[in-house]
Short mmCIF file of C-alpha atoms and ligand atoms in Angstrom, two decimals:
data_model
loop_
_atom_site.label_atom_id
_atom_site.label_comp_id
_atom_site.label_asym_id
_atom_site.label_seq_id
_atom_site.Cartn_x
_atom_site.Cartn_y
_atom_site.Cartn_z
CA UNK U 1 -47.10 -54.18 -51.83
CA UNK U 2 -44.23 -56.49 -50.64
CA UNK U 3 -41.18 -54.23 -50.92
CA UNK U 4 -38.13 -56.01 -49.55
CA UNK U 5 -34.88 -54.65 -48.69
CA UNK U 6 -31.53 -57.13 -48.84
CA UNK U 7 -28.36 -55.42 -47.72
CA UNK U 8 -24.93 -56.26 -46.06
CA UNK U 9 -25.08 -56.43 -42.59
CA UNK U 10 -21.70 -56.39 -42.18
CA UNK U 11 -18.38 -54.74 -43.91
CA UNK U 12 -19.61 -55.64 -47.25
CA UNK U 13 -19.32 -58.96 -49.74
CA UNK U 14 -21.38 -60.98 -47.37
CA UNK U 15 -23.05 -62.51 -50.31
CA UNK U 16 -25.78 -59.66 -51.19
CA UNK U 17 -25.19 -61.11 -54.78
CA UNK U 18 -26.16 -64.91 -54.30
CA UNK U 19 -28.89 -63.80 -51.82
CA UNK U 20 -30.55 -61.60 -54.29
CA UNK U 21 -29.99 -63.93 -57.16
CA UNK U 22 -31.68 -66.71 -55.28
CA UNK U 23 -34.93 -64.26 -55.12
CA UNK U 24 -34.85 -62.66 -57.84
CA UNK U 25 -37.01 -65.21 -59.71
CA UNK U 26 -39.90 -64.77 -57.24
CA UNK U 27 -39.89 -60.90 -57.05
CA UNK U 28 -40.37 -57.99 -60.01
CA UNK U 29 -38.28 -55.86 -59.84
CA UNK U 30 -34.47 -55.35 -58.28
CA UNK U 31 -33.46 -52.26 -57.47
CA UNK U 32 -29.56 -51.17 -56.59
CA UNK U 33 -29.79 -48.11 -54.66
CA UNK U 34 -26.52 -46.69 -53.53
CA UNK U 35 -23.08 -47.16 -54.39
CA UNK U 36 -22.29 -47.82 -57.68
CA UNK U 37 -18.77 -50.05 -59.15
CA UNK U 38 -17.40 -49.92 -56.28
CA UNK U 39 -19.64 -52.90 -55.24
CA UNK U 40 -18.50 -56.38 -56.72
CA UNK U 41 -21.62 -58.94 -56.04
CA UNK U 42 -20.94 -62.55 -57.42
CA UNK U 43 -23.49 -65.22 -58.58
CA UNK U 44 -22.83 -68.38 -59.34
CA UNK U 45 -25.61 -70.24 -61.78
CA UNK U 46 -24.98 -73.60 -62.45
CA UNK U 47 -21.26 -73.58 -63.94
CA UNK U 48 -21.89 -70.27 -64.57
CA UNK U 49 -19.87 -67.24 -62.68
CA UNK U 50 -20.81 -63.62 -62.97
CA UNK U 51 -19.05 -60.68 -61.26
CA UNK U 52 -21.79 -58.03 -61.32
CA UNK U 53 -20.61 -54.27 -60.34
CA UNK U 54 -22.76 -52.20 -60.78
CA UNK U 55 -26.29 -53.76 -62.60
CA UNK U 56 -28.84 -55.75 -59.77
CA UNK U 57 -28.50 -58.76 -59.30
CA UNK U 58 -31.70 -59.74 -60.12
CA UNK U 59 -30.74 -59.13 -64.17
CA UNK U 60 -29.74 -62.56 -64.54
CA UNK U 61 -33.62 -63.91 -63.63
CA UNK U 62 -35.39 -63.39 -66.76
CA UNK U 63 -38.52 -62.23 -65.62
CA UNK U 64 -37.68 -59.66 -63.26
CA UNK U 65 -37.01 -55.87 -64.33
CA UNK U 66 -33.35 -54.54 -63.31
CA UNK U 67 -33.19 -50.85 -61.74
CA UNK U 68 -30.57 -48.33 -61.21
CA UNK U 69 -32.17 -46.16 -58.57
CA UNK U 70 -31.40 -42.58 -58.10
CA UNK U 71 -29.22 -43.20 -55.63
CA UNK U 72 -26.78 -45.06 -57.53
CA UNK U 73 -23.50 -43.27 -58.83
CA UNK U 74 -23.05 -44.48 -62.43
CA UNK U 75 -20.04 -44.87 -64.54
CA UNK U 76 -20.81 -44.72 -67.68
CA UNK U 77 -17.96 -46.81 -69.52
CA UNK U 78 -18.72 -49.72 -67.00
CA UNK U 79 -22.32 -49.78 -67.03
CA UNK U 80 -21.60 -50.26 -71.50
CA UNK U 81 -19.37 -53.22 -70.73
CA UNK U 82 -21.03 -55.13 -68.16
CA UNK U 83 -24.01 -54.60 -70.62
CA UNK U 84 -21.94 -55.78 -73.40
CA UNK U 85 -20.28 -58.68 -71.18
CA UNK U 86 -23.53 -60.49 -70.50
CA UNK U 87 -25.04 -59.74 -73.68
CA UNK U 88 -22.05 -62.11 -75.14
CA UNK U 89 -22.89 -64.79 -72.30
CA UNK U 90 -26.89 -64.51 -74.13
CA UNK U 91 -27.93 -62.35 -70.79
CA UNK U 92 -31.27 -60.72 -71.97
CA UNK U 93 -30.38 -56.67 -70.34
CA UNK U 94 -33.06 -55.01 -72.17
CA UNK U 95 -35.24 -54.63 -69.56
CA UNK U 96 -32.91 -52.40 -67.40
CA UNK U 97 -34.11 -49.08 -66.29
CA UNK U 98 -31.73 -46.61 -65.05
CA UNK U 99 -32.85 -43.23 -63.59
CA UNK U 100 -32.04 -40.10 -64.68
CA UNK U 101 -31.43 -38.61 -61.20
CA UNK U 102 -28.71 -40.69 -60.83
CA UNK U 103 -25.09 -39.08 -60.77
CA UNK U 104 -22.41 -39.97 -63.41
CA UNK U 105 -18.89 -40.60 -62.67
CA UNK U 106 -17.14 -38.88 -64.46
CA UNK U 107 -13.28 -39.24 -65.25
CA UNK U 108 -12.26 -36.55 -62.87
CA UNK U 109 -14.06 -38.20 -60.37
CA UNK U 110 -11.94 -41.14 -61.16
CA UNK U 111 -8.81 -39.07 -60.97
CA UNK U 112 -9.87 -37.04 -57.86
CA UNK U 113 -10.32 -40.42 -56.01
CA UNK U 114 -6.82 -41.93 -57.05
CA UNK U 115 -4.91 -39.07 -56.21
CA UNK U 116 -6.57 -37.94 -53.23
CA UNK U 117 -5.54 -41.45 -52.02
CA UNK U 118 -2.54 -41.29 -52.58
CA UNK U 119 -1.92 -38.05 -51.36
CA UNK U 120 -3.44 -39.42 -47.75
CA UNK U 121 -0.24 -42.17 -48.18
CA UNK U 122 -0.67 -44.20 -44.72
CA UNK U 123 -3.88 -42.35 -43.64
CA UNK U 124 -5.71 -43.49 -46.26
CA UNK U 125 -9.03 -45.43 -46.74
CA UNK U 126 -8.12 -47.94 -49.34
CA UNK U 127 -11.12 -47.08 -51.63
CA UNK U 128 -11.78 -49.15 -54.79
CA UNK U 129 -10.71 -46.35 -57.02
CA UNK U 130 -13.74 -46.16 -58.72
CA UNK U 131 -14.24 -42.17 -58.10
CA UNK U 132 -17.50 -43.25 -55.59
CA UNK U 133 -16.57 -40.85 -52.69
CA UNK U 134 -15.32 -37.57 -55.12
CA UNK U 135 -18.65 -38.27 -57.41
CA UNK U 136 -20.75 -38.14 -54.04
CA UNK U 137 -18.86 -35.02 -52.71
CA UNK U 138 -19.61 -32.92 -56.21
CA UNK U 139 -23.74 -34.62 -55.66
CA UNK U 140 -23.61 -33.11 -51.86
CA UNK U 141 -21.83 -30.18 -53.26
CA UNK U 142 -24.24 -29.39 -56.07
CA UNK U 143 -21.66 -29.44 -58.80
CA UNK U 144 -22.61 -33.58 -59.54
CA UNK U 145 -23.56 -34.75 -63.22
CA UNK U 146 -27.01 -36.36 -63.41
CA UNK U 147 -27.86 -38.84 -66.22
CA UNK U 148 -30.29 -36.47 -67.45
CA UNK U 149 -27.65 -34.02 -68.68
CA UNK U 150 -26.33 -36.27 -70.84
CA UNK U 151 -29.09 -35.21 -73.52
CA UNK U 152 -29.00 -31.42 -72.84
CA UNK U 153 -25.12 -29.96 -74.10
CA UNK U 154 -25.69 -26.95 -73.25
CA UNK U 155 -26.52 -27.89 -69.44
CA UNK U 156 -24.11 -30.32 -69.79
CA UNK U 157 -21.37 -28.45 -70.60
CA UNK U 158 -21.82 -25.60 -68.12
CA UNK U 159 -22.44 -27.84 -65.39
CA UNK U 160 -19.02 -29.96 -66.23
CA UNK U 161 -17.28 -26.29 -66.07
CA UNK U 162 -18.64 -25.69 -62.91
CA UNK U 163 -17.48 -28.91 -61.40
CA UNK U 164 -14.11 -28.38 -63.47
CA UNK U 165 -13.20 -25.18 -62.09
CA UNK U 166 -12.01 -25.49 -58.57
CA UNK U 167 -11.08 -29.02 -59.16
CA UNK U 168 -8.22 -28.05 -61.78
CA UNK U 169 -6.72 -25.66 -59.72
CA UNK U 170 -7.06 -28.27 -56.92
CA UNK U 171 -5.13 -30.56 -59.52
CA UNK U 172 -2.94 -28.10 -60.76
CA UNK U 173 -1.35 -26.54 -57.96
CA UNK U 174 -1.62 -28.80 -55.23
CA UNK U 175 -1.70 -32.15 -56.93
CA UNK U 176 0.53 -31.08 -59.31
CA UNK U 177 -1.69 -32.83 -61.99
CA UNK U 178 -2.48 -31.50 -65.62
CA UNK U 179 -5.64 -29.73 -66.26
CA UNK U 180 -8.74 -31.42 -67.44
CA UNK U 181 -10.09 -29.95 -70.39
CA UNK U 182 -13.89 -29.24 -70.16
CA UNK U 183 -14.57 -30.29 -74.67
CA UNK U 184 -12.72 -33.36 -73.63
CA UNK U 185 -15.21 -34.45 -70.74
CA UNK U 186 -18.01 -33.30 -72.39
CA UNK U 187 -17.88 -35.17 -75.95
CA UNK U 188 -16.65 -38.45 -73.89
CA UNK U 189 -19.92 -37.74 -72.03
CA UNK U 190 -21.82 -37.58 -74.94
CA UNK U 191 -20.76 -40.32 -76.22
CA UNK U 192 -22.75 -42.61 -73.98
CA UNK U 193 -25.58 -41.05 -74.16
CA UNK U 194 -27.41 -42.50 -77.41
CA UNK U 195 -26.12 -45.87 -75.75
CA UNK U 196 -28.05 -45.33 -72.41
CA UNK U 197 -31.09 -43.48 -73.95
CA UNK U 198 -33.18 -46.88 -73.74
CA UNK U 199 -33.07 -47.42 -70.39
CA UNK U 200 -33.31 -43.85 -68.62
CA UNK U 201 -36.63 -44.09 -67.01
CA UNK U 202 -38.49 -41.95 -64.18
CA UNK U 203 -37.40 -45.45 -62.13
CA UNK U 204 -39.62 -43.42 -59.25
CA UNK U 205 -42.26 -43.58 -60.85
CA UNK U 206 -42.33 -46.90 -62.06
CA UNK U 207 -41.53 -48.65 -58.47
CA UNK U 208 -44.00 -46.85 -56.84
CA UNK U 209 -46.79 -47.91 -59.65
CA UNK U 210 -45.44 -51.60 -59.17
CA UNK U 211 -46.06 -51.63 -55.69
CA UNK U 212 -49.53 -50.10 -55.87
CA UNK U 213 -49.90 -52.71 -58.43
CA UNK U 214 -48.85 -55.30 -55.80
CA UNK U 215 -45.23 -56.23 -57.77
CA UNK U 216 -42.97 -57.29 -55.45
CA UNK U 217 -40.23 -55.11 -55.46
CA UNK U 218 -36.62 -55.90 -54.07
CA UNK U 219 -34.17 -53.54 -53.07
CA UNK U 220 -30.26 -54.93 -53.31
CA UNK U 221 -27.65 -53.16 -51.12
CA UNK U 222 -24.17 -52.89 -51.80
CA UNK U 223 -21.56 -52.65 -49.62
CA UNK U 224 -22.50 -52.86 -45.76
CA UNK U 225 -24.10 -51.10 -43.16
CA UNK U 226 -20.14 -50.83 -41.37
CA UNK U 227 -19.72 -49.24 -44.07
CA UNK U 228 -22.31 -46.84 -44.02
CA UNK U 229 -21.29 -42.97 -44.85
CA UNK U 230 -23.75 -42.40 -41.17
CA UNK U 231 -23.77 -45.88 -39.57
CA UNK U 232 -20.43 -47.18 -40.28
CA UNK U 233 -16.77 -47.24 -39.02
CA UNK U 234 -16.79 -43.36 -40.11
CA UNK U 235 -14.28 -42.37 -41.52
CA UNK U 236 -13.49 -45.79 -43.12
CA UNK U 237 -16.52 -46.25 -44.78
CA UNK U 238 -18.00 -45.93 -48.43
CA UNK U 239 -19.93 -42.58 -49.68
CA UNK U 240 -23.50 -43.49 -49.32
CA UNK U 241 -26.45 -44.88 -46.78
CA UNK U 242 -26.15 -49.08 -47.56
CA UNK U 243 -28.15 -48.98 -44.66
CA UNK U 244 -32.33 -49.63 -44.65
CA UNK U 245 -33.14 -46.04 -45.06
CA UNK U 246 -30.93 -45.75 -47.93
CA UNK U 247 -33.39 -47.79 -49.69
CA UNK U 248 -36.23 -45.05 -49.58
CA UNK U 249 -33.93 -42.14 -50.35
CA UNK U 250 -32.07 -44.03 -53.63
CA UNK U 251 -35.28 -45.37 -54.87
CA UNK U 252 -37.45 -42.79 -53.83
CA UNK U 253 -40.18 -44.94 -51.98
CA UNK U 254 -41.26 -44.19 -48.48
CA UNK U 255 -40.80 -46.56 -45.70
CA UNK U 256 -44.20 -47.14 -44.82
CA UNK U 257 -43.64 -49.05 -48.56
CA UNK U 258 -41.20 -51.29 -46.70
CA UNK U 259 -42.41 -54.92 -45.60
CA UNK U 260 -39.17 -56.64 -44.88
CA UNK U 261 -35.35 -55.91 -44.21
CA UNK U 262 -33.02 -58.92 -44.81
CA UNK U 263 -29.65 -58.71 -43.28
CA UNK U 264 -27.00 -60.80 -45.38
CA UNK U 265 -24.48 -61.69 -42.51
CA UNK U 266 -21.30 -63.89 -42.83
CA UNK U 267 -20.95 -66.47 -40.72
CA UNK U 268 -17.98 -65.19 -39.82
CA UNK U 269 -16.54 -61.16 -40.49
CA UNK U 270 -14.35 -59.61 -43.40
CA UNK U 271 -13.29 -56.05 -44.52
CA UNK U 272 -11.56 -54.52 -47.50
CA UNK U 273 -9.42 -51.17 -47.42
CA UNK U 274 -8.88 -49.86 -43.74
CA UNK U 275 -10.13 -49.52 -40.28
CA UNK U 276 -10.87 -50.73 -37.30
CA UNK U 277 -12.16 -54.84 -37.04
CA UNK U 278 -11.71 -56.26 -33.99
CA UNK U 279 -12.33 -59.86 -34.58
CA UNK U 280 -9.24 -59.60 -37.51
CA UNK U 281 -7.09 -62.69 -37.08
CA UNK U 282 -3.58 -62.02 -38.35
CA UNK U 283 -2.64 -66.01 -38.00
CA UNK U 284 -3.02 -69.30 -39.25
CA UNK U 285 -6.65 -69.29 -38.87
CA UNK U 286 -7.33 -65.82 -40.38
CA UNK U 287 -4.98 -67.39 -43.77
CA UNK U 288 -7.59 -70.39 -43.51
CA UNK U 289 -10.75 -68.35 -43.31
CA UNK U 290 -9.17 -66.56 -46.56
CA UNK U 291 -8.32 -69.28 -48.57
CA UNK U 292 -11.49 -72.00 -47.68
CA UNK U 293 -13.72 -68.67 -47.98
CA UNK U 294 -12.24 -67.30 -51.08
CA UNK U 295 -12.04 -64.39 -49.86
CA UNK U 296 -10.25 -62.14 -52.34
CA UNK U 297 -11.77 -58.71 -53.87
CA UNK U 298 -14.25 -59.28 -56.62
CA UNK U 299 -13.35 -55.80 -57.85
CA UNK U 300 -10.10 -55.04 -56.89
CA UNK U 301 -8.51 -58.31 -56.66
CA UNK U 302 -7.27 -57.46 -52.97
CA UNK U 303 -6.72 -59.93 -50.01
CA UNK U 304 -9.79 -59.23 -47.70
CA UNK U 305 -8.72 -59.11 -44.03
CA UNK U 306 -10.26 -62.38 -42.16
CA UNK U 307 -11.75 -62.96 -38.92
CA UNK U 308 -14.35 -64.32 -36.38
CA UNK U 309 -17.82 -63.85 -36.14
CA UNK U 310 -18.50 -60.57 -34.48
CA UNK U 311 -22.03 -60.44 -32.89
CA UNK U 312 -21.93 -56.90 -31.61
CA UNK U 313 -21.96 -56.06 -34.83
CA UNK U 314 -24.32 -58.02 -35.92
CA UNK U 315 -26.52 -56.65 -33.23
CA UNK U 316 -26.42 -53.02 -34.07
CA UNK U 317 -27.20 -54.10 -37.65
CA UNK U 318 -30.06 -55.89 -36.49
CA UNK U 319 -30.68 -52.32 -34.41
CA UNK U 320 -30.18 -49.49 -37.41
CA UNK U 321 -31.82 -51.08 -39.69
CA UNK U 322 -34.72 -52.82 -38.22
CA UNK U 323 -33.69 -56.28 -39.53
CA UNK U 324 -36.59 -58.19 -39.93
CA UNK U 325 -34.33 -61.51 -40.76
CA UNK U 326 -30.54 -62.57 -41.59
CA UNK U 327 -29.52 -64.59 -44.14
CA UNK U 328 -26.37 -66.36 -42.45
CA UNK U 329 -23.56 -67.08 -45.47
CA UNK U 330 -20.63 -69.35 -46.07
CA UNK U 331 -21.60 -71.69 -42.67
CA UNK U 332 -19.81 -74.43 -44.90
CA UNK U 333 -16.67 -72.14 -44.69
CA UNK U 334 -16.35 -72.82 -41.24
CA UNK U 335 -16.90 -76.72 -41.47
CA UNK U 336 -13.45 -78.41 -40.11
CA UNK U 337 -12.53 -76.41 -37.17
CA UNK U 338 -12.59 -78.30 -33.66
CA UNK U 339 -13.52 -75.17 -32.14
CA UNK U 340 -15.66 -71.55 -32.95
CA UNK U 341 -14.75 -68.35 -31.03
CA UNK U 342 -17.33 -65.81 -31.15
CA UNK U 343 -16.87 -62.61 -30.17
CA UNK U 344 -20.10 -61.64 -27.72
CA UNK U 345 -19.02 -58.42 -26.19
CA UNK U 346 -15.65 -55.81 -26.57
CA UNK U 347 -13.39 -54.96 -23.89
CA UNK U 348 -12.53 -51.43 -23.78
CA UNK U 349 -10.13 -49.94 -21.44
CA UNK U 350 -10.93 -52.89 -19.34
CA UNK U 351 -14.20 -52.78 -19.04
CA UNK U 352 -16.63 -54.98 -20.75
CA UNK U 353 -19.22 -53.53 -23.21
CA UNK U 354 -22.00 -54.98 -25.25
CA UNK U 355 -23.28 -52.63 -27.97
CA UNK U 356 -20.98 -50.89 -30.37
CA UNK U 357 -19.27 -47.77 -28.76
CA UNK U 358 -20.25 -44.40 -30.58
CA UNK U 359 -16.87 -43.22 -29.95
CA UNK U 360 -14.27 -44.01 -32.65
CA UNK U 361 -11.74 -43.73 -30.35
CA UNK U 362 -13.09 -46.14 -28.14
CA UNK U 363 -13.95 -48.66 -31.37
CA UNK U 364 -10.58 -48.55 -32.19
CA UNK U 365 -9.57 -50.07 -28.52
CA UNK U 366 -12.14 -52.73 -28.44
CA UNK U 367 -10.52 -56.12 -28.19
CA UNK U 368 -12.78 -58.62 -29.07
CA UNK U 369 -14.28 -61.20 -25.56
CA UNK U 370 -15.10 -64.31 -27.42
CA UNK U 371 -17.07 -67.27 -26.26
CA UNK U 372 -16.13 -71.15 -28.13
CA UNK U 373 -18.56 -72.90 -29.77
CA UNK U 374 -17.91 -76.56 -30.72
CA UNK U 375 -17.17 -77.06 -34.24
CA UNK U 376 -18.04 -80.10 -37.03
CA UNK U 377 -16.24 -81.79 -39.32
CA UNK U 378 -18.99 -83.19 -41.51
CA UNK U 379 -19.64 -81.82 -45.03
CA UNK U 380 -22.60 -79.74 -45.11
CA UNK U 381 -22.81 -78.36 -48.78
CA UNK U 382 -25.62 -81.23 -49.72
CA UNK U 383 -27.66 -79.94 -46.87
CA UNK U 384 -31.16 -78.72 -47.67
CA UNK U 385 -32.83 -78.66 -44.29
CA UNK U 386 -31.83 -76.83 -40.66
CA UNK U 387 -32.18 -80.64 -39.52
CA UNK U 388 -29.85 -81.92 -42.06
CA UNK U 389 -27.00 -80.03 -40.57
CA UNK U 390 -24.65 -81.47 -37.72
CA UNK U 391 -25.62 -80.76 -33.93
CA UNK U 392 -22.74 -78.70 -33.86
CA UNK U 393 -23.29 -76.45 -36.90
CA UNK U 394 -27.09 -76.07 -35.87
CA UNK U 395 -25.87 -75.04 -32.52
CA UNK U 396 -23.60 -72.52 -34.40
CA UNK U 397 -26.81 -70.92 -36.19
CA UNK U 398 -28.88 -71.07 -33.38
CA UNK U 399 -26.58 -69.41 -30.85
CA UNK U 400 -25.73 -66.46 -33.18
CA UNK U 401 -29.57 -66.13 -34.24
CA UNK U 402 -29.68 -65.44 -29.98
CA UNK U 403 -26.82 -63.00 -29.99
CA UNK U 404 -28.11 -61.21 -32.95
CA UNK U 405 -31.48 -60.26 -32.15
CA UNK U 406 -33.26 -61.69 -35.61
CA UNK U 407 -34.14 -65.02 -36.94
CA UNK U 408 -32.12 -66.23 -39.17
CA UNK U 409 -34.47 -67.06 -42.20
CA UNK U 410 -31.96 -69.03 -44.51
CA UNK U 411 -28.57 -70.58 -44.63
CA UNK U 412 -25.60 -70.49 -47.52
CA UNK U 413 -24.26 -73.48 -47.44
CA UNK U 414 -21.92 -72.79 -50.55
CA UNK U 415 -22.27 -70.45 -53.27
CA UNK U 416 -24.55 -72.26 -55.94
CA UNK U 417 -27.82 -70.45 -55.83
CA UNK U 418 -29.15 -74.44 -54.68
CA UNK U 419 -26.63 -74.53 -51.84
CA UNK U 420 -29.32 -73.09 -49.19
CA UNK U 421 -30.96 -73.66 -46.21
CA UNK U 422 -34.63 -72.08 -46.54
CA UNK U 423 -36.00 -72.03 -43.31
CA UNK U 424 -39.04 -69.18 -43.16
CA UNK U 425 -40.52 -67.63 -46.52
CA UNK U 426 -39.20 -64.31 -47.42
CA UNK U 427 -42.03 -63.37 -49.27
P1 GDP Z 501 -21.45 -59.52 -52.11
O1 GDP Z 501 -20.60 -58.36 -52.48
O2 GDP Z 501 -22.15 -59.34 -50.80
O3 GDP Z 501 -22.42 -59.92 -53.20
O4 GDP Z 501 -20.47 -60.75 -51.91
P2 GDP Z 501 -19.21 -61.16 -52.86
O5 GDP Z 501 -19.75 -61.74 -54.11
O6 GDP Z 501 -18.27 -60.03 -52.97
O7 GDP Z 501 -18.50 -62.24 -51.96
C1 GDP Z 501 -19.18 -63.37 -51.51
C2 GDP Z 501 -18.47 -64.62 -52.06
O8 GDP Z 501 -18.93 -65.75 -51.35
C3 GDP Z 501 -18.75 -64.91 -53.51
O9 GDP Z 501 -17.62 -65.51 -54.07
C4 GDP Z 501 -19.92 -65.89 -53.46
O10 GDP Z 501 -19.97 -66.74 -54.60
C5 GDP Z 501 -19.57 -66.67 -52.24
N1 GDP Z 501 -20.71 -67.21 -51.47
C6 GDP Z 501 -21.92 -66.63 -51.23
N2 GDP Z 501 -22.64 -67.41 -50.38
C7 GDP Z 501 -21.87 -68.48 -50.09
C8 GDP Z 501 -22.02 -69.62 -49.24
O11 GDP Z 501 -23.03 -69.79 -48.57
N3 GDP Z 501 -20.97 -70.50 -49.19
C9 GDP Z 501 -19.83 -70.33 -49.90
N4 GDP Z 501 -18.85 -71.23 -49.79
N5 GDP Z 501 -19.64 -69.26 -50.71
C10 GDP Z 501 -20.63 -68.35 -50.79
P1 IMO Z 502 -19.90 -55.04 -52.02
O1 IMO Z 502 -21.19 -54.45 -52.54
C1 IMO Z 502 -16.42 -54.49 -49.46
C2 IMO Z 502 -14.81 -50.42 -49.18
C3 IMO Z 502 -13.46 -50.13 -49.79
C4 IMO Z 502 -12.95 -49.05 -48.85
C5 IMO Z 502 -14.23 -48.26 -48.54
C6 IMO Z 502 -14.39 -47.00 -49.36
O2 IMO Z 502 -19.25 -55.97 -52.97
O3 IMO Z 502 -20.12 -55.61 -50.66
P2 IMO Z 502 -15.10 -46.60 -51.89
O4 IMO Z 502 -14.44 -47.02 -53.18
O5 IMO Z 502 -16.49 -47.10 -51.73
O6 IMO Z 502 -14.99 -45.12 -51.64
O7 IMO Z 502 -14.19 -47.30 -50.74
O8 IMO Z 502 -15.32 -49.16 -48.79
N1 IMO Z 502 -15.79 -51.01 -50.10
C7 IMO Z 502 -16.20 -52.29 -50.05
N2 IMO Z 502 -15.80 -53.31 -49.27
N3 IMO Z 502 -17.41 -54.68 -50.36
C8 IMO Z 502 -17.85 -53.67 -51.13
O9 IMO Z 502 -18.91 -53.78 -51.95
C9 IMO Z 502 -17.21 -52.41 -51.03
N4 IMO Z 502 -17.36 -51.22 -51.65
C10 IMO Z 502 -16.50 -50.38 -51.07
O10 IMO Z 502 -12.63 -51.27 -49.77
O11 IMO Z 502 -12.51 -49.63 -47.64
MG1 MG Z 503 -18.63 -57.91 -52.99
#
């Protein structure tokens, strides 16, 4: 019952996408289990690009069956395009399961997000405007829309006047918003449903058959355990567990089920929205780390903030979610510079501390202690082997593999889904 879990170790876009992409034609089964289009995972096959949001990864390796966990909010309209989008690039998607605990966002949810955002003006967190956080509220809440309503009305309709209620007085009078209309929700509602019959499965179910049928079964993260609605840089952090045990509540598979947890880890650190990041470089190397990495929102288009490798953080990763290995990303990325600083430990109110401080307050004052590592100038991108790479660059993995208490089991060495370093077996 190999049952893998693959998630950002990190602040998110570490390369979840190419990492799963590059398994998914061993394993079964993918499963996304948190989040929802607020993630933006890329692939790159061949000449071929895809920008997945909110369908696994793994639905671009022909023989493995796509899932959209319980855990996973779903919007509706976007789920129907990205369908439609690969079907016109000859994607096979029928095989996609969705389940029908899942929560729909709904276009209040969208509209709750935006203008709660704005209404937070320089306090806020710079979501993705995707309605994530407001569709997670009205789950915790009890007023959330599963996929399984969409084929009752009746249900449907009183549950979408439940959630309606408050929120349009919310809207109303302190938002100064117009009123949603409950008919108008409702029939855009369903309206997807015929569309999304197919594929709403009991997705428990099924994953917990494959594995005692010995499928190998892989669970994709999004976003990053930083990020993580527990774990993370709390408040500035997403709506949901991307962290390991997030796995077993969005999929509904206990963690005994669990073989391995695979931490996808940048070789160096980036964020998108706000918060704290103490490695962030605001200077000519931070503007080079952007533009060699490409590191620009695959959802929202926006800058992401750049900086140095942070192995604190890559220790508590490696801590709250039992990381059994890293992938290390974008090494190539760093290929040029004379010099490496890593930042090894945080300075807080002068006083040096290793392990990430519980205290927001004291997060926010860490200033980074880094230690240099030499750099290479060699091209590494045809590399295939760990012995292939420069001294240098192998120095570089090995010395964070130390600092971050895992092995590192493979290397990205640019974003093809060939561009790797293999060095132990996953599965
Ligand atoms: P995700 O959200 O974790 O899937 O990551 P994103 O797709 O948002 O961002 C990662 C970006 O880095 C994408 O553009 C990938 O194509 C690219 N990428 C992934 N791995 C590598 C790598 O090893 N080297 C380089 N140069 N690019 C990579
Ligand atoms: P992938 O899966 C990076 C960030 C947003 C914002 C915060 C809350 O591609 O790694 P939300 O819309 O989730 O309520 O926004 O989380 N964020 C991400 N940052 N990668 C992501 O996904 C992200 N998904 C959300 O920028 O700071
Ligand atoms: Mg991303």
């Amino acid at each position: 019952m190999p049952a893998l879990v693959l998630l950002g170790a990190q602040w998110g876009d570490e390369g979840k996408g190419k990492a799963t992409d590059l398994l998914g034609g061993s394993v079964d089964y993918v499963v996304r289990y948190q989040g929802g289009n607020n993630a933006g995972h890329t692939v790159v096959v061949g000449d071929q690009k895809y920008a997945l949001h909110l369908l696994p990864s793994g639905i671009l390796s022909p023989g493995c069956i796509p899932v959209i966990g319980n855990g996973v909010v779903v919007d509706p309209s976007v789920l129907l395009s990205e369908l439609s989008g690969l079907n016109e690039r000859g994607v096979d998607t029928s095989k996609l399961l969705i389940s029908g605990n899942a929560h729909v966002i709904t276009p209040y949810n969208v509209t709750v997000d935006k203008v709660t955002e704005r209404f937070l003006g320089k306090r806020k967190i710079g979501t993705t405007g995707r309605g994530i956080g407001p569709t997670y509220a009205d789950k915790i809440n009890r007023v959330g829309i599963r996929v399984q309503d969409l084929y009752d009305e009746s249900i449907l309709t009183q549950k979408v006047e439940a959630a309606l209620d408050v929120k349009n007085q919310i809207l109303t009078k302190l938002y100064n918003r117009r009123a949603i209309a409950v008919d108008q929700v409702v029939e855009e509602l369903l309206g997807y449903a015929d569309k999304l019959q197919p594929y709403v499965a009991d997705t428990v179910l099924v994953l917990n058959q494959a594995l005692e049928d010995d499928k190998v079964v892989l669970f994709e993260g999004g976003q990053g355990t930083l990020l993580d609605i527990d774990h993370g840089t709390y408040p500035f952090v997403t709506s949901s567990n991307p962290t390991a045990g997030g796995a077993c509540t969005g999929a509904g598979v206990g963690p005994t089920k669990i073989s391995r947890v695979i931490g996808i880890l940048k070789a160096y650190t980036t964020r998108v929205g706000a918060g704290p990041f103490p490695t962030e470089l605001f200077d000519a190397d931070g503007e080079a780390l952007r533009r060699i990495g490409g590191e620009r929102g695959v959802t929202t288009g926006r800058d992401r903030r750049c900086g140095w490798f942070d192995a604190v953080i890559a220790r508590y990763a490696t801590r709250v979610n039992g990381l059994t290995d890293f992938f290390l990303t974008k090494l190539d990325v760093l290929t040029g510079w004379e010099e490496i600083p890593v930042c090894v430990a945080y300075e807080i109110d002068g006083k040096r501390v290793e392990e990430l401080p519980y205290s927001q307050t004291d997060f926010h004052h860490a200033k980074p202690v880094y230690e240099t590592l030499p750099g290479w100038s060699e091209d590494i991108t045809k590399a295939k082997s760990f012995s292939d790479l420069p001294k240098n660059a192998q120095a570089y993995v090995k010395a964070l593999e130390e600092m971050s208490g895992a092995p590192i089991s493979a290397i990205g060495v640019g974003p093809g889904r060939t561009e790797t370093i293999e060095i132990n077996s996953f599965l």
